[in-house]
Coordinates of N, CA, C and O in Angstrom, one line a residue:
M242 N -2.6 -25.6 1.8 CA -1.9 -24.6 2.7 C -2.9 -24.2 3.8 O -4.0 -23.9 3.5
E243 N -2.4 -24.2 5.0 CA -3.1 -23.7 6.1 C -3.1 -22.2 6.2 O -2.1 -21.6 5.8
L244 N -4.1 -21.6 6.7 CA -4.1 -20.1 6.9 C -2.8 -19.7 7.7 O -2.2 -18.7 7.3
S245 N -2.5 -20.4 8.7 CA -1.3 -20.0 9.5 C 0.0 -20.0 8.6 O 1.0 -19.3 9.0
D246 N 0.0 -20.7 7.5 CA 1.2 -20.8 6.6 C 1.4 -19.4 5.9 O 2.5 -19.2 5.4
L247 N 0.4 -18.6 5.9 CA 0.5 -17.3 5.3 C 1.5 -16.4 6.0 O 2.2 -15.6 5.5
Y248 N 1.6 -16.6 7.3 CA 2.4 -15.8 8.2 C 3.8 -16.3 8.3 O 4.2 -16.8 9.4
S249 N 4.5 -16.2 7.2 CA 5.9 -16.7 7.2 C 6.8 -15.8 8.1 O 6.4 -14.8 8.5
E250 N 8.0 -16.3 8.3 CA 9.0 -15.6 9.1 C 9.2 -14.2 8.5 O 9.3 -13.2 9.2
R251 N 9.3 -14.1 7.2 CA 9.6 -12.8 6.5 C 8.4 -11.9 6.7 O 8.6 -10.7 6.9
I252 N 7.1 -12.4 6.6 CA 6.0 -11.6 6.8 C 6.0 -11.0 8.2 O 5.8 -9.8 8.4
L253 N 6.2 -11.9 9.2 CA 6.2 -11.4 10.5 C 7.3 -10.4 10.8 O 7.2 -9.5 11.6
D254 N 8.5 -10.7 10.2 CA 9.6 -9.8 10.3 C 9.3 -8.4 9.7 O 9.6 -7.4 10.4
L255 N 8.8 -8.3 8.5 CA 8.5 -7.1 7.9 C 7.4 -6.3 8.7 O 7.5 -5.1 8.9
A256 N 6.4 -7.0 9.1 CA 5.3 -6.4 9.9 C 5.8 -5.9 11.3 O 5.5 -4.8 11.7
G257 N 6.6 -6.7 11.9 CA 7.1 -6.4 13.3 C 8.2 -5.4 13.4 O 8.4 -4.7 14.4
N258 N 8.9 -5.2 12.3 CA 10.0 -4.2 12.3 C 9.8 -3.1 11.3 O 10.7 -2.4 10.8
A259 N 8.5 -2.8 11.1 CA 8.1 -1.7 10.2 C 8.6 -0.3 10.7 O 8.5 -0.1 11.9
R260 N 9.0 0.5 9.8 CA 9.4 1.9 10.1 C 8.1 2.6 10.4 O 7.1 2.5 9.7
Q261 N 8.0 3.4 11.5 CA 6.8 4.2 11.8 C 6.8 5.4 10.9 O 7.8 6.2 10.8
A262 N 5.8 5.5 10.1 CA 5.6 6.7 9.2 C 4.6 7.6 9.8 O 3.4 7.5 9.5
A263 N 5.1 8.6 10.6 CA 4.2 9.5 11.3 C 3.3 10.2 10.3 O 3.7 10.5 9.2
R264 N 2.1 10.6 10.7 CA 1.2 11.3 9.9 C 1.8 12.7 9.6 O 2.6 13.2 10.4
L265 N 1.5 13.2 8.4 CA 2.0 14.5 8.0 C 1.2 15.7 8.6 O -0.1 15.6 8.6
D266 N 1.8 16.8 8.9 CA 1.1 17.9 9.4 C 0.3 18.6 8.4 O -0.8 19.1 8.6
E267 N 0.9 18.8 7.2 CA 0.2 19.5 6.1 C 0.3 18.7 4.8 O 0.9 19.1 3.9
P268 N -0.5 17.6 4.7 CA -0.4 16.8 3.5 C -1.2 17.5 2.4 O -2.0 18.3 2.6
D269 N -0.8 17.1 1.1 CA -1.6 17.5 0.0 C -2.9 16.8 0.0 O -3.9 17.4 -0.5
A270 N -3.0 15.6 0.5 CA -4.2 14.9 0.6 C -4.1 13.7 1.6 O -2.9 13.2 1.8
S271 N -5.2 13.3 2.1 CA -5.2 12.1 3.0 C -6.4 11.2 2.6 O -7.3 11.7 1.9
A272 N -6.3 10.0 2.9 CA -7.4 9.0 2.6 C -7.4 7.9 3.7 O -6.4 7.6 4.3
R273 N -8.6 7.4 3.9 CA -8.8 6.3 4.9 C -9.5 5.2 4.2 O -10.5 5.4 3.5
K274 N -9.0 4.0 4.4 CA -9.7 2.8 3.8 C -9.9 1.8 5.0 O -9.0 1.6 5.8
V275 N -11.0 1.1 4.9 CA -11.4 0.2 6.0 C -11.8 -1.1 5.3 O -12.5 -1.1 4.3
S276 N -11.4 -2.2 5.9 CA -11.8 -3.5 5.4 C -13.0 -4.0 6.3 O -12.8 -4.1 7.5
R277 N -14.2 -4.1 5.7 CA -15.3 -4.5 6.5 C -15.2 -6.0 6.9 O -15.9 -6.4 7.8
V278 N -14.4 -6.7 6.2 CA -14.3 -8.1 6.4 C -13.5 -8.4 7.8 O -14.0 -9.2 8.6
C279 N -12.4 -7.7 8.0 CA -11.6 -7.9 9.1 C -11.4 -6.7 10.1 O -10.9 -6.9 11.1
G280 N -11.9 -5.6 9.7 CA -11.8 -4.4 10.5 C -10.5 -3.6 10.4 O -10.3 -2.7 11.2
S281 N -9.6 -4.0 9.5 CA -8.4 -3.3 9.3 C -8.7 -1.9 8.8 O -9.6 -1.7 8.1
V282 N -7.8 -0.9 9.3 CA -8.0 0.5 8.9 C -6.6 1.0 8.6 O -5.6 0.8 9.3
V283 N -6.5 1.7 7.4 CA -5.3 2.4 7.0 C -5.7 3.8 6.6 O -6.6 4.0 5.8
E284 N -5.0 4.7 7.2 CA -5.1 6.1 6.9 C -3.7 6.6 6.4 O -2.7 6.3 7.0
V285 N -3.7 7.3 5.3 CA -2.4 7.8 4.7 C -2.5 9.3 4.4 O -3.6 9.8 4.2
D286 N -1.3 9.9 4.4 CA -1.1 11.3 4.0 C 0.0 11.3 3.0 O 1.0 10.5 3.1
L287 N -0.2 12.2 2.0 CA 0.8 12.3 0.9 C 1.1 13.7 0.5 O 0.2 14.6 0.7
K288 N 2.3 13.9 0.1 CA 2.7 15.1 -0.6 C 3.3 14.7 -1.9 O 4.1 13.7 -2.0
V289 N 2.9 15.4 -3.0 CA 3.4 15.1 -4.3 C 3.9 16.3 -5.0 O 3.2 17.4 -5.0
R290 N 5.1 16.3 -5.6 CA 5.6 17.4 -6.4 C 6.1 16.9 -7.7 O 6.9 15.9 -7.7
D291 N 5.7 17.5 -8.8 CA 6.1 17.2 -10.1 C 6.0 15.7 -10.4 O 6.9 15.1 -11.0
G292 N 4.9 15.1 -10.0 CA 4.7 13.7 -10.3 C 5.5 12.7 -9.4 O 5.5 11.5 -9.7
V293 N 6.1 13.2 -8.4 CA 6.9 12.3 -7.5 C 6.3 12.4 -6.0 O 6.0 13.5 -5.6
I294 N 6.2 11.3 -5.4 CA 5.7 11.3 -4.0 C 6.8 11.7 -3.1 O 7.9 11.0 -3.1
T295 N 6.7 12.9 -2.5 CA 7.8 13.4 -1.7 C 7.7 13.3 -0.2 O 8.7 13.4 0.5
A296 N 6.5 12.9 0.3 CA 6.3 12.7 1.7 C 5.2 11.8 1.9 O 4.2 11.8 1.1
Y297 N 5.3 11.0 2.9 CA 4.2 9.9 3.2 C 4.1 9.8 4.7 O 5.1 9.7 5.4
G298 N 2.9 9.6 5.2 CA 2.7 9.3 6.6 C 1.5 8.3 6.6 O 0.7 8.3 5.7
H299 N 1.4 7.6 7.7 CA 0.2 6.7 7.8 C -0.1 6.3 9.3 O 0.8 6.5 10.1
D300 N -1.3 5.8 9.4 CA -1.7 5.2 10.7 C -2.3 3.9 10.3 O -3.3 3.9 9.5
V301 N -1.8 2.8 10.8 CA -2.2 1.5 10.3 C -2.7 0.7 11.6 O -2.0 0.5 12.5
S302 N -3.9 0.1 11.5 CA -4.4 -0.8 12.4 C -4.9 -2.0 11.6 O -6.1 -2.0 11.1
A303 N -4.0 -3.0 11.4 CA -4.3 -4.1 10.5 C -3.7 -5.3 11.0 O -2.8 -5.3 11.9
C304 N -4.1 -6.4 10.4 CA -3.5 -7.7 10.6 C -2.0 -7.7 10.1 O -1.6 -6.8 9.5
A305 N -1.3 -8.8 10.3 CA 0.1 -8.9 9.9 C 0.2 -8.7 8.4 O 1.2 -8.1 7.9
L306 N -0.8 -9.1 7.6 CA -0.7 -9.0 6.1 C -0.8 -7.5 5.7 O 0.0 -7.0 4.9
G307 N -1.8 -6.8 6.3 CA -1.9 -5.4 6.0 C -0.7 -4.6 6.6 O -0.3 -3.7 5.9
Q308 N -0.2 -5.0 7.7 CA 1.0 -4.3 8.2 C 2.2 -4.5 7.3 O 3.0 -3.6 7.2
T309 N 2.3 -5.7 6.8 CA 3.4 -6.0 5.9 C 3.4 -5.1 4.6 O 4.4 -4.5 4.2
S310 N 2.2 -5.1 4.0 CA 2.0 -4.2 2.8 C 2.4 -2.8 3.2 O 3.1 -2.1 2.5
A311 N 1.8 -2.3 4.3 CA 2.0 -0.9 4.7 C 3.5 -0.7 5.0 O 4.0 0.4 4.7
A312 N 4.2 -1.7 5.6 CA 5.6 -1.5 5.9 C 6.4 -1.3 4.7 O 7.3 -0.5 4.6
V313 N 6.2 -2.1 3.6 CA 6.9 -2.0 2.4 C 6.6 -0.7 1.7 O 7.5 0.0 1.2
V314 N 5.3 -0.3 1.7 CA 5.0 1.0 1.1 C 5.7 2.1 1.9 O 6.3 3.0 1.2
A315 N 5.6 2.1 3.2 CA 6.3 3.2 4.0 C 7.8 3.3 3.7 O 8.3 4.4 3.6
R316 N 8.4 2.1 3.5 CA 9.8 2.1 3.3 C 10.2 2.6 1.9 O 11.3 3.2 1.7
E317 N 9.4 2.4 0.9 CA 9.7 2.6 -0.5 C 9.0 3.7 -1.2 O 9.5 4.2 -2.3
I318 N 8.0 4.3 -0.7 CA 7.1 5.2 -1.5 C 7.7 6.6 -1.7 O 7.6 7.2 -2.8
V319 N 8.5 7.1 -0.7 CA 9.0 8.5 -0.9 C 10.1 8.4 -2.0 O 11.0 7.6 -2.0
G320 N 9.9 9.3 -3.0 CA 10.8 9.3 -4.1 C 10.3 8.5 -5.3 O 10.9 8.5 -6.4
T321 N 9.2 7.9 -5.1 CA 8.6 7.1 -6.2 C 7.7 8.0 -7.1 O 6.9 8.8 -6.6
R322 N 7.8 7.8 -8.4 CA 6.9 8.5 -9.3 C 5.5 8.0 -9.1 O 5.3 6.8 -8.9
V323 N 4.5 8.8 -9.3 CA 3.1 8.4 -9.1 C 2.8 7.3 -10.1 O 2.1 6.3 -9.7
D324 N 3.2 7.4 -11.4 CA 2.9 6.4 -12.3 C 3.5 5.0 -12.0 O 3.0 4.0 -12.1
E325 N 4.7 5.1 -11.3 CA 5.4 3.8 -10.9 C 4.6 3.2 -9.7 O 4.3 2.0 -9.7
F326 N 4.1 4.1 -8.8 CA 3.3 3.5 -7.7 C 2.1 2.8 -8.2 O 1.7 1.8 -7.8
R327 N 1.4 3.5 -9.2 CA 0.2 2.9 -9.8 C 0.5 1.6 -10.5 O -0.3 0.6 -10.4
R328 N 1.7 1.4 -11.1 CA 2.0 0.1 -11.7 C 2.2 -0.9 -10.6 O 1.8 -2.1 -10.7
V329 N 2.8 -0.5 -9.4 CA 3.0 -1.5 -8.3 C 1.6 -1.9 -7.7 O 1.4 -3.1 -7.5
R330 N 0.7 -0.9 -7.6 CA -0.6 -1.2 -7.1 C -1.3 -2.2 -8.0 O -1.9 -3.2 -7.6
S331 N -1.2 -1.9 -9.3 CA -1.8 -2.8 -10.3 C -1.2 -4.2 -10.3 O -1.9 -5.2 -10.3
A332 N 0.1 -4.3 -10.1 CA 0.8 -5.6 -10.0 C 0.3 -6.3 -8.8 O 0.1 -7.6 -8.8
M333 N 0.1 -5.6 -7.7 CA -0.4 -6.3 -6.4 C -1.8 -6.9 -6.7 O -2.1 -8.0 -6.3
H334 N -2.7 -6.1 -7.3 CA -4.0 -6.5 -7.6 C -4.0 -7.8 -8.5 O -4.6 -8.8 -8.2
D335 N -3.1 -7.7 -9.5 CA -3.0 -8.8 -10.5 C -2.4 -10.0 -9.8 O -2.8 -11.1 -10.1
M336 N -1.4 -9.8 -8.9 CA -0.8 -10.9 -8.2 C -1.8 -11.7 -7.4 O -1.8 -12.9 -7.4
L337 N -2.7 -11.0 -6.7 CA -3.6 -11.6 -5.8 C -4.9 -12.1 -6.5 O -5.4 -13.2 -6.2
K338 N -5.3 -11.4 -7.5 CA -6.6 -11.7 -8.1 C -6.5 -12.5 -9.4 O -7.5 -13.2 -9.8
S339 N -5.4 -12.5 -10.1 CA -5.3 -13.2 -11.4 C -3.9 -13.9 -11.7 O -3.5 -13.9 -12.8
A340 N -3.3 -14.3 -10.6 CA -2.0 -15.0 -10.7 C -0.9 -14.3 -11.4 O 0.0 -14.9 -12.0
G341 N -0.9 -12.9 -11.3 CA 0.1 -12.1 -11.9 C 1.4 -12.2 -11.1 O 1.4 -12.7 -10.0
A342 N 2.5 -11.7 -11.7 CA 3.8 -11.7 -11.1 C 3.9 -10.7 -10.0 O 3.2 -9.6 -10.1
P343 N 4.6 -10.9 -8.9 CA 4.7 -9.9 -7.9 C 5.6 -8.7 -8.4 O 6.3 -8.8 -9.4
P344 N 5.4 -7.5 -7.8 CA 6.2 -6.4 -8.2 C 7.7 -6.7 -8.0 O 8.1 -7.5 -7.2
Q345 N 8.5 -6.0 -8.8 CA 10.0 -6.2 -8.8 C 10.7 -5.0 -8.2 O 10.1 -4.0 -7.8
G346 N 12.0 -5.1 -8.3 CA 12.9 -4.0 -7.9 C 12.8 -3.7 -6.4 O 12.8 -4.6 -5.6
K347 N 12.7 -2.4 -6.1 CA 12.7 -2.0 -4.7 C 11.4 -2.5 -4.0 O 11.4 -2.6 -2.8
W348 N 10.4 -3.0 -4.7 CA 9.2 -3.5 -4.2 C 9.2 -5.0 -4.0 O 8.2 -5.6 -3.7
D349 N 10.3 -5.6 -4.2 CA 10.5 -7.1 -4.3 C 9.9 -7.8 -3.0 O 9.4 -8.9 -3.1
D350 N 10.0 -7.2 -1.9 CA 9.5 -7.8 -0.6 C 8.0 -8.1 -0.7 O 7.5 -8.9 0.1
L351 N 7.3 -7.5 -1.6 CA 5.9 -7.7 -1.7 C 5.6 -9.2 -2.2 O 4.5 -9.7 -2.0
K352 N 6.6 -9.8 -2.8 CA 6.5 -11.2 -3.2 C 6.1 -12.1 -2.1 O 5.5 -13.2 -2.3
Y353 N 6.5 -11.8 -0.9 CA 6.2 -12.6 0.3 C 4.7 -12.7 0.6 O 4.2 -13.6 1.3
L354 N 3.9 -11.8 0.0 CA 2.5 -11.8 0.1 C 1.8 -12.6 -1.0 O 0.5 -12.7 -0.9
E355 N 2.5 -13.2 -1.9 CA 1.9 -13.9 -3.0 C 1.0 -15.1 -2.5 O -0.1 -15.3 -3.1
P356 N 1.3 -15.8 -1.4 CA 0.4 -16.9 -1.0 C -1.0 -16.4 -0.6 O -1.9 -17.2 -0.5
V357 N -1.1 -15.1 -0.3 CA -2.4 -14.5 0.0 C -3.4 -14.8 -1.1 O -4.6 -14.8 -0.9
R358 N -2.9 -15.0 -2.3 CA -3.8 -15.2 -3.5 C -4.8 -16.3 -3.2 O -6.0 -16.2 -3.6
D359 N -4.4 -17.3 -2.4 CA -5.3 -18.5 -2.2 C -6.3 -18.2 -1.1 O -7.2 -19.1 -0.8
Y360 N -6.3 -17.0 -0.5 CA -7.3 -16.6 0.5 C -8.0 -15.3 0.2 O -7.6 -14.2 0.7
P361 N -9.0 -15.3 -0.7 CA -9.6 -14.1 -1.1 C -10.1 -13.2 0.0 O -10.1 -12.0 -0.1
A362 N -10.5 -13.8 1.2 CA -10.9 -13.0 2.3 C -9.8 -12.1 2.9 O -10.1 -11.1 3.6
R363 N -8.6 -12.4 2.5 CA -7.4 -11.6 3.0 C -6.9 -10.6 2.0 O -6.0 -9.8 2.3
H364 N -7.5 -10.6 0.8 CA -7.0 -9.7 -0.3 C -7.2 -8.3 0.2 O -6.3 -7.4 0.0
L365 N -8.4 -7.9 0.7 CA -8.7 -6.5 1.0 C -7.7 -5.9 2.0 O -7.2 -4.8 1.8
S366 N -7.4 -6.7 3.1 CA -6.5 -6.1 4.1 C -5.1 -6.0 3.5 O -4.4 -5.0 3.8
T367 N -4.7 -6.9 2.6 CA -3.4 -6.8 2.0 C -3.3 -5.6 1.0 O -2.2 -5.0 0.9
L368 N -4.4 -5.3 0.4 CA -4.4 -4.2 -0.6 C -4.8 -2.9 0.0 O -4.7 -1.8 -0.8
L369 N -5.2 -2.8 1.2 CA -5.7 -1.6 1.8 C -4.8 -0.4 1.6 O -5.3 0.7 1.3
V370 N -3.5 -0.5 1.9 CA -2.6 0.6 1.9 C -2.5 1.1 0.4 O -2.5 2.3 0.2
F371 N -2.5 0.2 -0.5 CA -2.4 0.6 -1.9 C -3.7 1.4 -2.4 O -3.6 2.4 -3.1
D372 N -4.8 0.9 -1.9 CA -6.1 1.6 -2.3 C -6.2 2.9 -1.6 O -6.7 3.9 -2.1
A373 N -5.7 3.0 -0.3 CA -5.7 4.3 0.4 C -4.8 5.3 -0.3 O -5.2 6.5 -0.5
V374 N -3.6 4.9 -0.7 CA -2.7 5.8 -1.4 C -3.3 6.2 -2.8 O -3.3 7.4 -3.1
E375 N -3.9 5.3 -3.5 CA -4.6 5.7 -4.7 C -5.7 6.7 -4.5 O -5.8 7.7 -5.3
A376 N -6.5 6.5 -3.5 CA -7.5 7.5 -3.2 C -6.9 8.9 -2.9 O -7.5 9.9 -3.3
A377 N -5.8 8.9 -2.1 CA -5.2 10.2 -1.9 C -4.6 10.8 -3.1 O -4.7 12.0 -3.3
L378 N -4.0 10.0 -4.0 CA -3.5 10.5 -5.3 C -4.7 11.1 -6.1 O -4.5 12.1 -6.8
E379 N -5.8 10.4 -6.1 CA -7.0 10.9 -6.9 C -7.4 12.3 -6.3 O -7.8 13.2 -7.1
K380 N -7.4 12.4 -5.0 CA -7.8 13.7 -4.4 C -6.8 14.8 -4.8 O -7.2 15.9 -5.2
I381 N -5.5 14.5 -4.8 CA -4.5 15.5 -5.2 C -4.7 15.9 -6.7 O -4.7 17.1 -7.0
E382 N -5.0 14.9 -7.6 CA -5.2 15.2 -9.0 C -6.5 16.0 -9.2 O -6.5 16.9 -10.0
S383 N -7.5 15.7 -8.4 CA -8.7 16.5 -8.5 C -8.5 17.9 -8.1 O -9.0 18.9 -8.7
L384 N -7.8 18.1 -7.0 CA -7.5 19.5 -6.5 C -6.6 20.3 -7.5 O -6.8 21.4 -7.8
Q385 N -5.7 19.6 -8.2 CA -4.8 20.2 -9.2 C -5.7 20.6 -10.4 O -5.5 21.7 -11.0
T386 N -6.6 19.7 -10.8 CA -7.5 20.0 -11.9 C -8.3 21.3 -11.6 O -8.5 22.2 -12.5
V387 N -8.9 21.3 -10.4 CA -9.7 22.5 -10.0 C -8.9 23.7 -10.0 O -9.3 24.8 -10.5
A388 N -7.6 23.6 -9.5 CA -6.8 24.8 -9.4 C -6.3 25.3 -10.8 O -6.1 26.5 -10.9
S389 N -6.2 24.4 -11.7 CA -5.8 24.9 -13.1 C -6.9 25.3 -14.0 O -6.7 25.7 -15.1
T390 N -8.1 25.1 -13.5 CA -9.3 25.5 -14.4 C -9.4 27.0 -14.3 O -9.5 27.6 -13.2
P391 N -9.5 27.7 -15.4 CA -9.6 29.1 -15.4 C -10.9 29.6 -14.9 O -11.9 29.0 -14.9

């Protein structure tokens, strides 16, 4: 497979028609992840209530693969339970790094990124948004732990 084969019609469609998820004014947490390999940058903002992601914003400067991941996340993340998001993130890592199955259900469009598996240099940009959201979730959990400590 040629590198250009990664950029299927569906990948280009998802990346090109992504919903803009404006940054949040008062997020519970924000996180920024950068790919040193390609220079992609993803910054995310989250609000979480009772274990559910209730608001999401981002700023994405990435290749089409990173834009595609971010587009699917922006479209599906609000209303997602934190534990479900973590399963999706884990499935993405497994899909790219150990031939795992792509995420299912509302996350099904992530299957179009499965060919990235054969290009390890592209894994980081594809996973950047998932890792940024995880970093923001960890910040929120850390703040909640500090707040609940007597």
